[in-house]
C-alpha cells in the first residue's frame, strides 16, 4: 500500500488579501494596477475640483472665505438633489430630460396650494413632492411598458410639464412664498450654535468608523477580505480632519445650514439603497445588461418605472429648494441651463453615461465643480457665456475620460 501523502490542493489566495498583507507597498502597487486598468474612480473630479479652487483662490482671496463657501454650499443643494435622481436614471444607461420642468411644477404646485389657496404648508409640500413622483412614474410607464425611448418620453415631459407650470402659475407668472414659512426656511435656516456643526462632524466620523468596523468584522468572520485596523483608523482620521474643517468654516459665518444637513441625509440614504439593498443591486445589474437581469429574475419593467419615479421625486424636492432660495415660484424655474447643469453634475461627478457605474456621491462632487465655476467666475465679473464654455469643456473632458476608461477596462478584461 502506498503510504505517501496525497498533496492537498491549496486554494489560491485572494489578491486583495495579499495587497493588505504587504502594507503600504502593496497598496501603492494596487493603486498603480488600478490606474493602468482604467479604474480611476473619483480621482479625476477630485483633482479637478482642487485645481479649480486653487485657481480661483489665487485670482480672488474671497473665493474660499467662510461666507462664500457657505453660500456655495447652500446654492448647490437644489441642483445636487435633482442630480441624485439623475444618477439613478444614468445607472440604467438612460436619460431624463424632464427633471427641470418637473422641479418647476413642484415649486409652482406648492406656491399655488399654500399661498393662493391657503392650504397648510406641510400637506402642500407633500402634494408637491408626490406630483414629481407621479410625473416620473408616468414617464417610466411609457418607457418600460409601452416601449417608447426614454429620450422621447422625457423630452415630451419637458414640454408638457413646462406648459403645465405656466398654466397653474397664471398670468402673473410668479407667486411669492412666505419668507418665514417652511419652504423658505429650507435654505434660509442656519444652526448658529457651534455645537451643531461640530456635532454633525462627530456623528459622521463616528458613524463611518462604526459601519466600517462592523463590516470588517463580519467579513473577517466569513473569511472574506477586510481592511486591517490601521487602515480603518487612517481613513477615519482623514474623514475627521475634513469634516471638522468644514464645520469650522461654517461656524465662522452663520453656522451650519439646514439645507446642507438635508442634502447629506439624502446622500447617505440613497448611497445605502444603491450599495446595500437588493433594489440597488438590481438597478446596477439592469444598467450592465438588461437581458442578463431578466434571466436572473429581475422585474425589469418595475425597476425601470421605479427609477423614473425616484428621479421625479428628487426633481420635485430639488425644485422646492430652488424655490426656497428665491422665496418664489416663477415661470423661469427649471428652464435655461438648469437642466444641463443637473445632468452635467451627475456626469462630471463620475456617473457613467453608459450605465452600470455610479454613486449618488457623484452628484455632490459634480455639483461642487459646477457651482465653484459659477461663483469663481462671478467674483471675477466674467460673463455667463464664458461660464457655459468652461462648464461644457469640463463635461466633455469627463465624458472622454469615461469613454477611455471603459475602453481601457475592456482591454484589461474588466468590463
Coordinates of C-alpha atoms in Angstrom, one line a residue:
X1 CA 0.0 0.0 0.0
X2 CA 1.4 3.4 -1.0
X3 CA 1.6 5.4 2.2
X4 CA 2.9 8.6 0.5
X5 CA 0.9 11.6 1.5
X6 CA -1.5 12.9 -1.1
X7 CA -0.9 16.6 -1.9
X8 CA -3.6 18.8 -0.6
X9 CA -4.9 21.4 -3.1
X10 CA -4.3 24.9 -1.7
X11 CA -6.8 27.4 -2.8
X12 CA -5.3 30.5 -4.4
X13 CA -5.1 33.5 -2.1
X14 CA -7.3 36.4 -2.7
X15 CA -5.2 39.1 -4.3
X16 CA -6.9 41.7 -2.1
X17 CA -5.6 39.9 0.9
X18 CA -2.1 39.8 -0.5
X19 CA -2.2 43.6 -1.1
X20 CA -3.1 44.3 2.5
X21 CA -0.5 41.9 3.9
X22 CA 2.2 43.9 2.0
X23 CA 1.2 47.1 3.8
X24 CA 1.9 50.5 2.2
X25 CA 3.9 49.0 -0.7
X26 CA 1.1 46.6 -1.5
X27 CA -1.5 49.5 -1.6
X28 CA 0.8 51.6 -3.8
X29 CA 1.2 48.7 -6.2
X30 CA -2.6 48.1 -6.2
X31 CA -3.2 51.7 -6.9
X32 CA -0.8 51.6 -9.9
X33 CA -2.5 48.5 -11.2
X34 CA -6.0 50.1 -11.0
X35 CA -4.8 53.2 -12.8
X36 CA -3.3 51.1 -15.6
X37 CA -6.6 49.2 -15.8
X38 CA -8.6 52.4 -16.1
X39 CA -10.2 52.1 -12.7
X40 CA -9.9 55.9 -11.9
X41 CA -12.8 56.2 -9.5
X42 CA -13.4 59.8 -8.3
X43 CA -9.7 60.8 -8.7
X44 CA -10.1 62.9 -11.8
X45 CA -13.0 65.0 -10.4
X46 CA -11.4 65.5 -7.0
X47 CA -8.1 66.6 -8.6
X48 CA -10.1 68.9 -11.0
X49 CA -12.0 70.4 -8.0
X50 CA -8.8 71.1 -6.2
X51 CA -7.3 72.8 -9.2
X52 CA -10.5 74.9 -9.7
X53 CA -10.3 76.0 -6.1
X54 CA -6.6 76.8 -6.3
X55 CA -7.0 78.9 -9.4
X56 CA -10.0 80.9 -8.2
X57 CA -8.4 81.4 -4.8
X58 CA -5.2 82.7 -6.5
X59 CA -7.4 85.1 -8.5
X60 CA -9.5 86.3 -5.7
X61 CA -8.9 85.8 -2.0
X62 CA -12.6 86.0 -1.3
X63 CA -13.4 82.7 -3.1
X64 CA -12.8 80.4 -0.2
X65 CA -13.9 82.7 2.6
X66 CA -16.4 81.4 5.1
X67 CA -19.2 83.4 3.7
X68 CA -18.7 82.5 0.1
X69 CA -18.1 78.8 1.0
X70 CA -21.4 78.7 2.9
X71 CA -23.3 80.4 0.1
X72 CA -21.9 77.9 -2.4
X73 CA -22.9 75.0 -0.1
X74 CA -26.5 76.2 0.1
X75 CA -26.7 77.1 -3.6
X76 CA -25.6 73.6 -4.7
X77 CA -28.3 71.7 -2.8
X78 CA -31.2 72.2 -5.2
X79 CA -29.2 71.2 -8.2
X80 CA -27.5 68.5 -6.3
X81 CA -30.7 66.8 -5.1
X82 CA -32.1 66.7 -8.7
X83 CA -28.7 65.3 -9.8
X84 CA -29.1 62.4 -7.3
X85 CA -32.3 61.4 -9.1
X86 CA -30.4 61.6 -12.5
X87 CA -27.8 59.3 -11.1
X88 CA -30.4 56.5 -10.7
X89 CA -31.5 57.0 -14.3
X90 CA -28.0 57.1 -15.7
X91 CA -27.3 53.8 -13.9
X92 CA -29.8 52.3 -16.3
X93 CA -28.0 53.8 -19.2
X94 CA -30.9 56.1 -19.9
X95 CA -31.6 59.9 -19.6
X96 CA -34.4 62.0 -18.1
X97 CA -34.8 65.4 -19.8
X98 CA -37.9 66.3 -17.8
X99 CA -36.4 66.9 -14.4
X100 CA -36.0 70.7 -14.9
X101 CA -39.7 71.2 -15.8
X102 CA -40.8 68.7 -13.1
X103 CA -38.9 70.7 -10.5
X104 CA -40.6 73.9 -11.6
X105 CA -44.0 72.2 -11.4
X106 CA -43.3 71.1 -7.8
X107 CA -42.4 74.6 -6.8
X108 CA -45.4 76.1 -8.5
X109 CA -47.7 73.5 -7.0
X110 CA -46.6 74.2 -3.5
X111 CA -46.8 78.0 -4.1
X112 CA -50.3 77.9 -5.5
X113 CA -51.6 75.5 -2.9
X114 CA -50.1 77.2 0.1
X115 CA -50.3 80.9 -0.9
X116 CA -53.1 81.2 -3.4
X117 CA -55.5 78.6 -1.9
X118 CA -54.3 78.9 1.8
X119 CA -53.5 75.2 2.3
X120 CA -51.2 74.5 5.3
X121 CA -47.6 74.2 4.2
X122 CA -46.9 70.6 5.2
X123 CA -49.7 69.0 3.1
X124 CA -48.9 71.4 0.3
X125 CA -45.3 70.3 0.4
X126 CA -46.2 66.6 0.4
X127 CA -48.5 67.0 -2.6
X128 CA -45.8 68.9 -4.4
X129 CA -43.3 66.1 -3.9
X130 CA -45.9 63.5 -4.9
X131 CA -46.6 65.5 -8.1
X132 CA -43.0 64.8 -9.1
X133 CA -43.2 61.1 -8.1
X134 CA -46.4 60.7 -10.3
X135 CA -44.8 62.5 -13.2
X136 CA -41.7 60.3 -13.0
X137 CA -43.7 57.1 -12.7
X138 CA -45.8 58.2 -15.8
X139 CA -42.6 58.7 -17.8
X140 CA -41.3 55.3 -16.6
X141 CA -44.6 53.6 -17.6
X142 CA -44.4 54.8 -21.2
X143 CA -40.7 53.8 -21.3
X144 CA -40.9 50.4 -19.6
X145 CA -44.4 49.2 -20.6
X146 CA -45.1 50.9 -23.9
X147 CA -41.5 50.8 -25.1
X148 CA -41.1 54.5 -26.0
X149 CA -37.4 55.5 -25.8
X150 CA -36.7 57.4 -22.6
X151 CA -35.2 60.3 -24.5
X152 CA -38.5 60.8 -26.4
X153 CA -40.7 60.3 -23.4
X154 CA -38.9 62.7 -21.1
X155 CA -38.4 65.3 -23.9
X156 CA -42.2 65.3 -24.3
X157 CA -42.4 65.6 -20.5
X158 CA -40.1 68.6 -20.5
X159 CA -42.5 70.4 -22.8
X160 CA -45.7 69.2 -21.2
X161 CA -44.7 70.0 -17.6
X162 CA -43.3 73.3 -18.5
X163 CA -46.6 74.3 -20.1
X164 CA -48.4 72.9 -17.0
X165 CA -46.3 75.0 -14.7
X166 CA -47.1 78.2 -16.7
X167 CA -50.8 77.3 -16.6
X168 CA -51.0 76.9 -12.8
X169 CA -48.9 80.0 -12.1
X170 CA -51.4 82.1 -14.1
X171 CA -50.9 85.3 -15.9
X172 CA -48.7 86.9 -13.3
X173 CA -46.1 84.1 -13.8
X174 CA -44.8 84.5 -10.2
X175 CA -46.1 83.5 -6.7
X176 CA -44.1 84.8 -3.8
X177 CA -43.6 82.5 -0.8
X178 CA -43.9 83.4 2.9
X179 CA -40.3 84.4 3.8
X180 CA -40.9 83.0 7.3
X181 CA -42.5 79.8 6.1
X182 CA -41.5 76.2 6.0
X183 CA -40.1 76.1 2.4
X184 CA -38.3 79.4 2.7
X185 CA -36.6 78.0 5.8
X186 CA -35.1 75.1 3.8
X187 CA -32.3 77.3 2.5
X188 CA -32.7 80.3 4.9
X189 CA -32.3 78.5 8.3
X190 CA -28.8 78.1 9.9
X191 CA -27.9 76.3 13.2
X192 CA -25.9 79.1 14.8
X193 CA -24.6 77.1 17.8
X194 CA -21.1 75.9 17.0
X195 CA -22.1 72.6 18.6
X196 CA -24.4 71.8 15.7
X197 CA -21.7 71.8 13.0
X198 CA -19.2 70.1 15.3
X199 CA -21.8 67.5 16.4
X200 CA -22.6 66.6 12.8
X201 CA -18.9 66.3 12.0
X202 CA -18.5 64.0 15.0
X203 CA -21.6 61.9 14.1
X204 CA -20.4 61.4 10.5
X205 CA -16.9 60.4 11.6
X206 CA -18.2 58.1 14.3
X207 CA -20.8 56.6 12.0
X208 CA -18.2 55.9 9.4
X209 CA -15.9 54.2 11.8
X210 CA -18.7 52.1 13.3
X211 CA -20.0 50.9 10.0
X212 CA -16.5 50.2 8.7
X213 CA -15.5 48.3 11.8
X214 CA -18.6 46.2 11.9
X215 CA -18.4 45.4 8.2
X216 CA -14.7 44.4 8.6
X217 CA -15.6 42.1 11.5
X218 CA -18.4 40.4 9.5
X219 CA -16.1 39.9 6.5
X220 CA -13.3 38.6 8.6
X221 CA -15.7 36.1 10.3
X222 CA -16.8 34.9 6.9
X223 CA -13.3 34.5 5.7
X224 CA -13.6 37.4 3.2
X225 CA -11.0 40.2 2.6
X226 CA -11.3 43.0 5.1
X227 CA -9.4 46.2 5.9
X228 CA -6.7 46.0 8.6
X229 CA -7.5 48.1 11.8
X230 CA -4.7 50.5 10.9
X231 CA -6.2 51.3 7.5
X232 CA -9.6 51.9 9.1
X233 CA -8.1 54.3 11.6
X234 CA -6.2 56.3 8.9
X235 CA -9.4 56.6 6.8
X236 CA -11.4 57.7 9.8
X237 CA -8.8 60.3 10.8
X238 CA -8.7 61.7 7.3
X239 CA -12.5 61.9 7.3
X240 CA -12.5 63.6 10.7
X241 CA -10.0 66.2 9.5
X242 CA -12.2 67.0 6.5
X243 CA -15.5 67.0 8.5
X244 CA -14.2 69.2 11.3
X245 CA -12.5 71.6 8.9
X246 CA -15.8 72.1 7.1
X247 CA -17.6 72.6 10.4
X248 CA -15.0 75.2 11.4
X249 CA -15.6 77.2 8.2
X250 CA -19.4 77.1 8.6
X251 CA -19.1 78.3 12.2
X252 CA -17.1 81.3 11.0
X253 CA -20.2 82.6 9.2
X254 CA -23.8 81.9 10.1
X255 CA -23.4 78.3 11.3
X256 CA -24.5 75.0 9.9
X257 CA -27.0 75.4 7.0
X258 CA -30.1 73.3 7.3
X259 CA -30.0 72.7 3.5
X260 CA -26.6 71.0 3.8
X261 CA -27.8 68.7 6.6
X262 CA -30.8 67.6 4.5
X263 CA -28.6 67.1 1.4
X264 CA -26.2 65.0 3.4
X265 CA -29.0 62.9 4.8
X266 CA -30.4 62.2 1.3
X267 CA -26.9 61.3 0.0
X268 CA -26.4 58.8 2.9
X269 CA -29.9 57.3 2.4
X270 CA -29.6 56.8 -1.4
X271 CA -26.0 55.5 -1.1
X272 CA -27.3 52.9 1.3
X273 CA -30.1 52.0 -1.0
X274 CA -27.8 51.6 -4.1
X275 CA -25.0 49.7 -2.3
X276 CA -26.6 47.8 0.5
X277 CA -30.1 46.7 -0.8
X278 CA -31.4 44.2 -3.3
X279 CA -33.1 47.0 -5.1
X280 CA -29.8 48.9 -5.6
X281 CA -28.1 45.7 -6.9
X282 CA -31.0 45.3 -9.4
X283 CA -30.5 48.8 -10.7
X284 CA -26.8 48.3 -11.2
X285 CA -27.4 44.9 -12.8
X286 CA -30.0 46.3 -15.2
X287 CA -27.6 49.0 -16.3
X288 CA -25.0 46.3 -17.0
X289 CA -27.2 44.0 -19.1
X290 CA -31.0 44.1 -19.5
X291 CA -31.2 40.5 -20.8
X292 CA -29.0 39.0 -18.1
X293 CA -31.0 40.8 -15.5
X294 CA -34.2 39.5 -17.0
X295 CA -32.9 35.9 -17.0
X296 CA -31.8 36.3 -13.4
X297 CA -35.4 37.0 -12.4
X298 CA -35.3 40.8 -12.1
X299 CA -38.6 42.5 -12.8
X300 CA -37.2 44.8 -15.4
X301 CA -40.3 46.9 -16.0
X302 CA -40.9 47.5 -12.3
X303 CA -37.3 48.6 -11.7
X304 CA -37.4 51.0 -14.7
X305 CA -40.7 52.6 -13.6
X306 CA -39.5 52.9 -10.0
X307 CA -36.2 54.5 -11.1
X308 CA -38.0 57.2 -13.1
X309 CA -40.3 57.7 -10.1
X310 CA -37.2 58.3 -7.9
X311 CA -35.9 60.8 -10.5
X312 CA -39.2 62.7 -10.5
X313 CA -39.3 62.7 -6.7
X314 CA -35.9 64.2 -6.3
X315 CA -36.7 66.7 -9.1
X316 CA -39.6 67.8 -7.0
X317 CA -37.6 68.0 -3.8
X318 CA -34.8 69.9 -5.6
X319 CA -37.5 72.2 -7.1
X320 CA -38.7 73.1 -3.6
X321 CA -35.1 74.0 -2.6
X322 CA -34.8 76.1 -5.7
X323 CA -38.0 78.0 -4.9
X324 CA -36.8 78.4 -1.3
X325 CA -33.6 80.1 -2.5
X326 CA -35.5 82.9 -4.2
X327 CA -38.6 82.6 -1.9
X328 CA -40.8 82.4 -5.0
X329 CA -42.1 80.1 -7.7
X330 CA -41.8 81.7 -11.2
X331 CA -42.1 80.7 -14.8
X332 CA -38.3 80.7 -15.2
X333 CA -37.9 77.8 -12.8
X334 CA -36.2 74.7 -14.3
X335 CA -35.6 76.4 -17.6
X336 CA -32.5 77.6 -19.5
X337 CA -29.2 76.0 -18.5
X338 CA -30.7 74.5 -15.3
X339 CA -31.4 71.1 -16.9
X340 CA -27.9 70.9 -18.4
X341 CA -26.3 71.8 -15.1
X342 CA -28.2 69.0 -13.4
X343 CA -27.2 66.3 -15.9
X344 CA -23.6 67.7 -16.1
X345 CA -23.3 67.5 -12.3
X346 CA -24.1 63.7 -12.3
X347 CA -21.8 63.0 -15.2
X348 CA -18.9 65.3 -14.1
X349 CA -19.1 63.6 -10.7
X350 CA -18.3 60.2 -12.2
X351 CA -21.5 58.5 -13.1
X352 CA -21.1 56.8 -16.4
X353 CA -23.4 57.7 -19.4
X354 CA -23.1 54.1 -20.5
X355 CA -24.9 52.7 -17.4
X356 CA -24.0 50.3 -14.6
X357 CA -21.4 52.5 -12.8
X358 CA -22.0 55.4 -10.5
X359 CA -22.8 56.6 -6.9
X360 CA -25.1 59.2 -5.5
X361 CA -22.0 60.9 -4.1
X362 CA -21.0 61.7 -7.7
X363 CA -23.9 64.2 -7.6
X364 CA -22.1 66.0 -4.7
X365 CA -18.7 66.1 -6.4
X366 CA -20.2 67.2 -9.8
X367 CA -22.4 70.0 -8.4
X368 CA -19.4 71.3 -6.3
X369 CA -17.4 71.6 -9.6
X370 CA -20.2 73.5 -11.4
X371 CA -21.1 75.8 -8.5
X372 CA -17.4 76.5 -7.9
X373 CA -17.0 77.6 -11.5
X374 CA -20.1 79.7 -11.3
X375 CA -19.1 81.5 -8.2
X376 CA -15.5 81.9 -9.2
X377 CA -16.4 83.5 -12.5
X378 CA -19.0 85.7 -10.8
X379 CA -16.3 87.0 -8.4
X380 CA -14.1 87.9 -11.4
X381 CA -17.0 89.6 -13.2
X382 CA -16.7 87.2 -16.1
X383 CA -19.8 87.0 -18.4
X384 CA -22.0 83.9 -18.4
X385 CA -21.1 82.8 -22.0
X386 CA -17.6 82.0 -20.6
X387 CA -19.2 80.0 -17.8
X388 CA -21.1 77.9 -20.4
X389 CA -17.9 77.3 -22.4
X390 CA -15.9 76.3 -19.3
X391 CA -18.6 74.0 -18.0
X392 CA -19.1 72.5 -21.4
X393 CA -15.3 71.8 -21.6
X394 CA -15.3 70.2 -18.2
X395 CA -18.2 68.0 -19.2
X396 CA -16.6 67.0 -22.5
X397 CA -13.4 66.1 -20.6
X398 CA -15.3 64.0 -18.2
X399 CA -17.1 62.0 -20.9
X400 CA -13.9 61.5 -22.8
X401 CA -12.3 60.1 -19.6
X402 CA -15.3 57.9 -19.1
X403 CA -15.1 56.5 -22.7
X404 CA -11.3 56.0 -22.5
X405 CA -11.7 54.3 -19.1
X406 CA -14.3 51.8 -20.4
X407 CA -12.0 51.0 -23.4
X408 CA -9.1 50.5 -21.1
X409 CA -11.1 48.3 -18.8
X410 CA -12.2 46.2 -21.8
X411 CA -8.6 45.8 -22.8
X412 CA -7.7 44.7 -19.3
X413 CA -10.6 42.3 -19.2
X414 CA -12.5 44.1 -16.5
X415 CA -15.6 45.2 -18.5

